[in-house]
Amino acid sequence: MRALIHQSFGAPEEVLAVEERPTPDPGPGQVRLKIVLSPIHNHDLWTVRGTYGFVPDLPAASGTEALGIVDALGEGVENLSIGQRVATGGTFGAWAEYVVADAAGLIPVPEAIDDETASQLVSMPFSTITLLEFLGAKEGDWIVQNAATGAVGRMLAQLGAARGVNVLGLVRRAAGVDELRAQGIEHVVATDAEDWRDRAAEITGGAHVAYGVDSVGGTSAGDVLSLLGEGGTLVAFGAMQSPVMEIASSDVIFKQAVVKGFWGSKVIPSLDAATRGALFGELIQRLTDGTLTLPVSAVFDAADIRDAVRASDTAGRVGKVLLKF
């Protein structure tokens, strides 16, 4: 079978290559999936670079999320059937023609959801809705976030609105405001304008901003913190620009702010089964009724991984880049 492998850590467009690997067989409690589509996430690329929280042994497989069709059943698997579409968000090595995954962790995909949407169902959407739970935001609360044009930023705005939670998005350029408004997301401010803080205050109406989400790092983390009210919570979700958060001590001290991190790989497994089920049910509902959208920027064959990585790294990209095998 074909699989994307890297022999060393480095720039993904340089070190990733399609190689032939033995087709795996499922063990007890496992199934083999024929991969249909798999998205490129930032954490996938960071893993290939060797800069993520998970560092695989070399030579290493790649990719973590995919839509697959059940191709073979391991001993004891009774809840799935051959030919069934399923989504996985935690199967390392998903960038391959076939992967083996634990049956218990797979999500059956309803017929109403198309392949492109289903391929990105778990990782980012579920992390985003879990982030809302993690924050504890209630109806009427305000959240401020940076990277608002990113996949998580768009989803947080959509899921927040569906729950009655107000989300103020910060973008680095004025064009980002128009992009999000075209998607129906109105509460957006471009920080390249001198009066952006005044604009943010106008949008919130001076309301208390209880939560902030930083996916960028650097000075942008401080911008988010500066808008929080007293007792607010700043959550580090990502580090797209810098691995260092530059925040003002005065904001932490005088606002009595709380700063903490969110990593889905740690938070999601801690959820009880009932909560996980309820959140997945909500995701399916939002996707089915169009409240939540998961756009796709482009689809590439795995052999064109260099072009796919470059497309994924393109500024202003709307939607995920997907790989097919």
Short mmCIF file of C-alpha atoms in Angstrom, two decimals:
data_model
loop_
_atom_site.label_atom_id
_atom_site.label_comp_id
_atom_site.label_asym_id
_atom_site.label_seq_id
_atom_site.Cartn_x
_atom_site.Cartn_y
_atom_site.Cartn_z
CA MET A 1 0.00 0.00 0.00
CA ARG A 2 1.00 3.65 -0.41
CA ALA A 3 1.78 5.68 2.71
CA LEU A 4 3.31 9.08 3.40
CA ILE A 5 6.51 8.53 5.39
CA HIS A 6 9.30 10.80 6.61
CA GLN A 7 12.79 9.48 7.31
CA SER A 8 13.82 12.60 9.23
CA PHE A 9 12.22 15.61 10.87
CA GLY A 10 12.07 18.80 8.83
CA ALA A 11 9.99 20.87 6.43
CA PRO A 12 7.05 18.61 5.44
CA GLU A 13 7.28 19.54 1.76
CA GLU A 14 10.89 18.31 1.79
CA VAL A 15 10.85 15.21 4.01
CA LEU A 16 7.46 13.62 3.27
CA ALA A 17 7.34 11.06 0.47
CA VAL A 18 5.07 8.27 -0.69
CA GLU A 19 6.53 4.85 0.10
CA GLU A 20 5.28 1.29 -0.23
CA ARG A 21 4.43 -0.35 3.09
CA PRO A 22 2.85 -3.71 3.98
CA THR A 23 -0.94 -3.60 4.24
CA PRO A 24 -1.74 -4.01 7.96
CA ASP A 25 -4.07 -6.63 9.44
CA PRO A 26 -6.45 -5.77 12.29
CA GLY A 27 -5.96 -7.37 15.68
CA PRO A 28 -8.62 -8.11 18.30
CA GLY A 29 -10.95 -5.15 18.77
CA GLN A 30 -9.58 -3.43 15.67
CA VAL A 31 -10.69 -2.79 12.10
CA ARG A 32 -8.81 -2.03 8.91
CA LEU A 33 -9.92 1.11 7.09
CA LYS A 34 -9.57 1.95 3.41
CA ILE A 35 -8.83 5.66 3.60
CA VAL A 36 -11.02 7.92 1.46
CA LEU A 37 -9.89 11.42 2.45
CA SER A 38 -7.64 12.86 5.14
CA PRO A 39 -7.16 16.54 6.08
CA ILE A 40 -3.87 18.33 6.64
CA HIS A 41 -3.85 19.88 10.11
CA ASN A 42 -1.25 22.20 11.58
CA HIS A 43 -0.47 19.63 14.27
CA ASP A 44 0.25 17.05 11.55
CA LEU A 45 2.85 19.36 10.01
CA TRP A 46 4.32 20.25 13.40
CA THR A 47 4.70 16.52 14.11
CA VAL A 48 6.59 16.04 10.84
CA ARG A 49 8.85 18.94 11.81
CA GLY A 50 9.45 17.35 15.23
CA THR A 51 8.07 20.37 17.09
CA TYR A 52 4.78 18.98 18.45
CA GLY A 53 3.96 17.49 21.85
CA PHE A 54 4.04 14.03 20.25
CA VAL A 55 7.36 13.01 18.65
CA PRO A 56 7.23 9.69 16.75
CA ASP A 57 10.12 7.31 16.18
CA LEU A 58 11.78 7.51 12.75
CA PRO A 59 11.08 6.54 10.06
CA ALA A 60 7.59 7.77 10.84
CA ALA A 61 4.13 7.60 9.40
CA SER A 62 2.04 10.80 9.29
CA GLY A 63 -1.49 12.15 9.51
CA THR A 64 -4.06 11.70 12.28
CA GLU A 65 -7.60 12.16 10.95
CA ALA A 66 -9.50 10.53 8.11
CA LEU A 67 -12.70 9.24 6.64
CA GLY A 68 -12.42 5.55 5.91
CA ILE A 69 -14.46 2.56 4.82
CA VAL A 70 -14.32 -0.52 7.03
CA ASP A 71 -12.36 -3.07 4.99
CA ALA A 72 -11.70 -5.88 7.51
CA LEU A 73 -12.83 -6.73 11.03
CA GLY A 74 -10.64 -7.97 13.85
CA GLU A 75 -11.73 -10.56 16.35
CA GLY A 76 -14.54 -9.45 18.65
CA VAL A 77 -15.69 -6.45 16.62
CA GLU A 78 -19.48 -6.53 16.43
CA ASN A 79 -20.58 -2.89 16.34
CA LEU A 80 -19.22 -2.15 12.84
CA SER A 81 -19.66 -3.80 9.45
CA ILE A 82 -17.57 -4.10 6.28
CA GLY A 83 -18.34 -1.29 3.85
CA GLN A 84 -19.42 1.14 6.59
CA ARG A 85 -18.16 4.75 6.50
CA VAL A 86 -16.45 5.84 9.72
CA ALA A 87 -14.44 8.84 10.89
CA THR A 88 -11.36 8.75 13.07
CA GLY A 89 -9.55 11.66 14.67
CA GLY A 90 -6.90 9.88 16.67
CA THR A 91 -5.35 7.28 14.37
CA PHE A 92 -1.68 8.09 13.82
CA GLY A 93 -0.55 7.16 10.32
CA ALA A 94 -3.83 8.14 8.66
CA TRP A 95 -1.99 9.35 5.54
CA ALA A 96 -1.98 5.93 3.93
CA GLU A 97 -4.17 3.74 1.74
CA TYR A 98 -5.04 1.50 4.68
CA VAL A 99 -4.79 1.94 8.45
CA VAL A 100 -5.69 -0.17 11.45
CA ALA A 101 -7.72 1.52 14.17
CA ASP A 102 -9.41 0.58 17.42
CA ALA A 103 -13.07 -0.04 16.67
CA ALA A 104 -14.20 1.62 19.89
CA GLY A 105 -12.78 4.99 18.82
CA LEU A 106 -14.45 5.18 15.41
CA ILE A 107 -17.48 7.34 14.63
CA PRO A 108 -20.10 5.99 12.20
CA VAL A 109 -20.89 8.68 9.63
CA PRO A 110 -24.56 9.40 8.78
CA GLU A 111 -25.49 9.29 5.09
CA ALA A 112 -26.53 12.96 5.24
CA ILE A 113 -22.89 14.02 5.69
CA ASP A 114 -20.72 14.07 2.55
CA ASP A 115 -17.19 12.62 2.34
CA GLU A 116 -15.35 15.96 2.45
CA THR A 117 -17.19 17.04 5.60
CA ALA A 118 -16.89 13.63 7.24
CA SER A 119 -13.13 13.51 6.69
CA GLN A 120 -12.66 16.48 9.02
CA LEU A 121 -15.47 15.70 11.46
CA VAL A 122 -13.51 14.73 14.55
CA SER A 123 -10.27 16.58 15.17
CA MET A 124 -10.97 20.28 14.75
CA PRO A 125 -14.78 20.37 15.20
CA PHE A 126 -14.74 18.13 18.25
CA SER A 127 -11.78 19.99 19.73
CA THR A 128 -13.66 23.25 19.19
CA ILE A 129 -16.91 22.14 20.80
CA THR A 130 -14.90 20.58 23.64
CA LEU A 131 -13.12 23.92 24.04
CA LEU A 132 -16.51 25.56 24.59
CA GLU A 133 -17.22 23.01 27.32
CA PHE A 134 -13.73 23.53 28.77
CA LEU A 135 -14.27 27.28 28.97
CA GLY A 136 -17.67 26.88 30.59
CA ALA A 137 -19.10 29.73 28.49
CA LYS A 138 -22.82 30.21 29.01
CA GLU A 139 -25.50 31.92 26.93
CA GLY A 140 -24.83 35.66 26.82
CA ASP A 141 -21.12 35.36 27.70
CA TRP A 142 -18.40 36.94 25.56
CA ILE A 143 -15.33 35.17 24.20
CA VAL A 144 -12.54 36.94 22.30
CA GLN A 145 -10.25 34.94 20.03
CA ASN A 146 -7.45 35.57 17.55
CA ALA A 147 -6.87 33.58 14.34
CA ALA A 148 -10.56 34.10 13.68
CA THR A 149 -10.21 33.21 9.98
CA GLY A 150 -8.69 29.83 10.81
CA ALA A 151 -10.69 26.61 10.91
CA VAL A 152 -11.08 26.60 14.69
CA GLY A 153 -11.83 30.33 14.73
CA ARG A 154 -14.68 29.97 12.24
CA MET A 155 -16.11 26.96 14.02
CA LEU A 156 -15.91 28.58 17.46
CA ALA A 157 -17.85 31.58 16.12
CA GLN A 158 -20.50 29.33 14.53
CA LEU A 159 -20.87 26.95 17.47
CA GLY A 160 -20.86 29.84 19.93
CA ALA A 161 -23.62 31.63 18.03
CA ALA A 162 -25.69 28.43 17.97
CA ARG A 163 -25.41 28.27 21.76
CA GLY A 164 -26.10 31.96 22.28
CA VAL A 165 -22.48 32.68 23.22
CA ASN A 166 -20.98 35.89 21.77
CA VAL A 167 -17.62 35.48 20.04
CA LEU A 168 -15.45 38.45 19.05
CA GLY A 169 -12.83 37.54 16.47
CA LEU A 170 -9.52 39.29 15.93
CA VAL A 171 -7.87 39.13 12.49
CA ARG A 172 -4.61 40.68 11.33
CA ARG A 173 -5.89 42.25 8.12
CA ALA A 174 -9.03 44.06 7.01
CA ALA A 175 -9.68 41.51 4.25
CA GLY A 176 -10.27 38.91 6.96
CA VAL A 177 -13.27 40.87 8.21
CA ASP A 178 -14.94 40.66 4.80
CA GLU A 179 -14.12 36.95 4.50
CA LEU A 180 -15.86 36.14 7.76
CA ARG A 181 -18.83 38.40 7.12
CA ALA A 182 -19.38 36.55 3.84
CA GLN A 183 -19.76 33.44 6.00
CA GLY A 184 -22.25 35.18 8.29
CA ILE A 185 -19.76 35.92 11.09
CA GLU A 186 -20.21 39.57 12.06
CA HIS A 187 -18.29 40.20 15.30
CA VAL A 188 -14.83 40.72 13.81
CA VAL A 189 -12.10 43.35 14.23
CA ALA A 190 -8.91 43.82 12.20
CA THR A 191 -5.97 44.66 14.47
CA ASP A 192 -4.12 46.49 11.68
CA ALA A 193 -6.41 49.50 12.31
CA GLU A 194 -5.23 52.02 14.91
CA ASP A 195 -8.63 52.19 16.58
CA TRP A 196 -9.25 48.42 16.72
CA ARG A 197 -9.66 48.43 20.51
CA ASP A 198 -12.36 51.10 20.23
CA ARG A 199 -14.08 49.02 17.57
CA ALA A 200 -13.93 45.96 19.85
CA ALA A 201 -15.54 47.95 22.67
CA GLU A 202 -18.31 49.06 20.31
CA ILE A 203 -19.08 45.48 19.31
CA THR A 204 -19.21 44.18 22.88
CA GLY A 205 -21.08 47.25 24.10
CA GLY A 206 -18.72 47.41 27.06
CA ALA A 207 -19.87 44.00 28.29
CA HIS A 208 -17.59 41.88 30.46
CA VAL A 209 -15.40 39.62 28.32
CA ALA A 210 -14.96 36.46 30.35
CA TYR A 211 -12.84 34.27 28.09
CA GLY A 212 -10.01 34.60 25.60
CA VAL A 213 -8.57 32.02 23.21
CA ASP A 214 -5.05 32.45 21.83
CA SER A 215 -4.09 30.32 18.83
CA VAL A 216 -1.26 32.57 17.61
CA GLY A 217 1.17 33.38 20.43
CA GLY A 218 3.55 36.32 20.40
CA THR A 219 2.08 39.79 20.90
CA SER A 220 -1.30 38.57 19.66
CA ALA A 221 -1.74 36.67 22.92
CA GLY A 222 -1.35 39.97 24.76
CA ASP A 223 -3.95 41.60 22.50
CA VAL A 224 -6.48 38.95 23.51
CA LEU A 225 -5.66 39.27 27.22
CA SER A 226 -5.95 43.06 27.05
CA LEU A 227 -9.66 42.76 26.15
CA LEU A 228 -10.59 40.45 29.01
CA GLY A 229 -12.51 41.72 31.99
CA GLU A 230 -11.60 41.20 35.62
CA GLY A 231 -11.29 37.54 36.53
CA GLY A 232 -11.15 36.55 32.86
CA THR A 233 -9.53 33.35 31.59
CA LEU A 234 -7.02 33.23 28.75
CA VAL A 235 -6.61 29.80 27.15
CA ALA A 236 -3.59 28.93 25.00
CA PHE A 237 -4.94 26.75 22.18
CA GLY A 238 -2.13 27.02 19.62
CA ALA A 239 1.07 28.80 18.63
CA MET A 240 0.77 29.56 14.92
CA GLN A 241 3.10 32.58 15.00
CA SER A 242 5.32 32.11 18.03
CA PRO A 243 5.92 29.49 20.73
CA VAL A 244 6.10 32.33 23.27
CA MET A 245 3.07 34.20 24.62
CA GLU A 246 3.88 37.90 25.14
CA ILE A 247 1.41 39.11 27.76
CA ALA A 248 1.52 42.11 30.08
CA SER A 249 2.12 41.38 33.76
CA SER A 250 -0.17 44.29 34.58
CA ASP A 251 -3.07 42.59 32.78
CA VAL A 252 -2.50 39.37 34.67
CA ILE A 253 -2.14 41.14 38.02
CA PHE A 254 -4.78 43.84 37.89
CA LYS A 255 -7.36 41.77 36.03
CA GLN A 256 -6.62 38.79 38.29
CA ALA A 257 -6.58 36.80 35.07
CA VAL A 258 -6.16 33.05 34.80
CA VAL A 259 -3.91 31.66 32.03
CA LYS A 260 -4.11 27.97 31.15
CA GLY A 261 -3.62 25.62 28.22
CA PHE A 262 -5.93 23.41 26.18
CA TRP A 263 -4.66 20.30 24.39
CA GLY A 264 -7.39 18.13 22.92
CA SER A 265 -5.26 15.00 23.28
CA LYS A 266 -5.39 15.48 27.06
CA VAL A 267 -8.81 17.08 27.54
CA ILE A 268 -10.95 14.92 25.23
CA PRO A 269 -9.97 11.53 26.77
CA SER A 270 -10.96 12.91 30.19
CA LEU A 271 -14.58 13.41 29.07
CA ASP A 272 -17.09 10.87 30.32
CA ALA A 273 -18.97 8.80 27.75
CA ALA A 274 -22.24 10.69 28.19
CA THR A 275 -20.59 14.08 27.56
CA ARG A 276 -18.71 12.80 24.53
CA GLY A 277 -21.89 11.38 23.08
CA ALA A 278 -23.83 14.58 23.66
CA LEU A 279 -21.14 16.72 22.03
CA PHE A 280 -20.87 14.46 18.99
CA GLY A 281 -24.65 14.51 18.70
CA GLU A 282 -24.61 18.29 18.72
CA LEU A 283 -21.90 18.37 16.04
CA ILE A 284 -23.90 16.10 13.75
CA GLN A 285 -26.98 18.26 14.27
CA ARG A 286 -25.11 21.50 13.51
CA LEU A 287 -23.54 20.04 10.37
CA THR A 288 -26.84 18.62 9.16
CA ASP A 289 -28.81 21.84 9.62
CA GLY A 290 -25.99 24.02 8.18
CA THR A 291 -25.28 25.92 11.41
CA LEU A 292 -21.71 24.61 11.25
CA THR A 293 -19.83 24.47 7.95
CA LEU A 294 -16.53 22.76 7.15
CA PRO A 295 -15.30 24.20 3.84
CA VAL A 296 -12.62 22.53 1.72
CA SER A 297 -9.92 24.55 -0.01
CA ALA A 298 -8.52 21.81 -2.27
CA VAL A 299 -8.07 18.06 -2.66
CA PHE A 300 -4.68 16.58 -3.64
CA ASP A 301 -3.47 13.09 -4.38
CA ALA A 302 -0.99 11.91 -1.77
CA ALA A 303 1.71 11.83 -4.45
CA ASP A 304 1.38 15.61 -4.70
CA ILE A 305 2.15 16.14 -1.01
CA ARG A 306 4.56 19.03 -1.70
CA ASP A 307 1.88 21.04 -3.49
CA ALA A 308 -0.65 20.06 -0.83
CA VAL A 309 1.56 21.33 2.01
CA ARG A 310 2.20 24.60 0.19
CA ALA A 311 -1.55 25.03 -0.37
CA SER A 312 -2.20 24.33 3.31
CA ASP A 313 0.36 26.99 4.30
CA THR A 314 -1.16 29.63 1.98
CA ALA A 315 -2.24 32.79 3.83
CA GLY A 316 -5.93 33.55 3.56
CA ARG A 317 -6.85 29.97 2.68
CA VAL A 318 -10.51 29.20 3.36
CA GLY A 319 -11.15 25.57 4.27
CA LYS A 320 -8.99 22.51 4.77
CA VAL A 321 -6.66 20.90 2.26
CA LEU A 322 -7.48 17.20 1.91
CA LEU A 323 -5.41 14.24 0.73
CA LYS A 324 -6.77 11.27 -1.21
CA PHE A 325 -5.21 7.82 -1.59
#
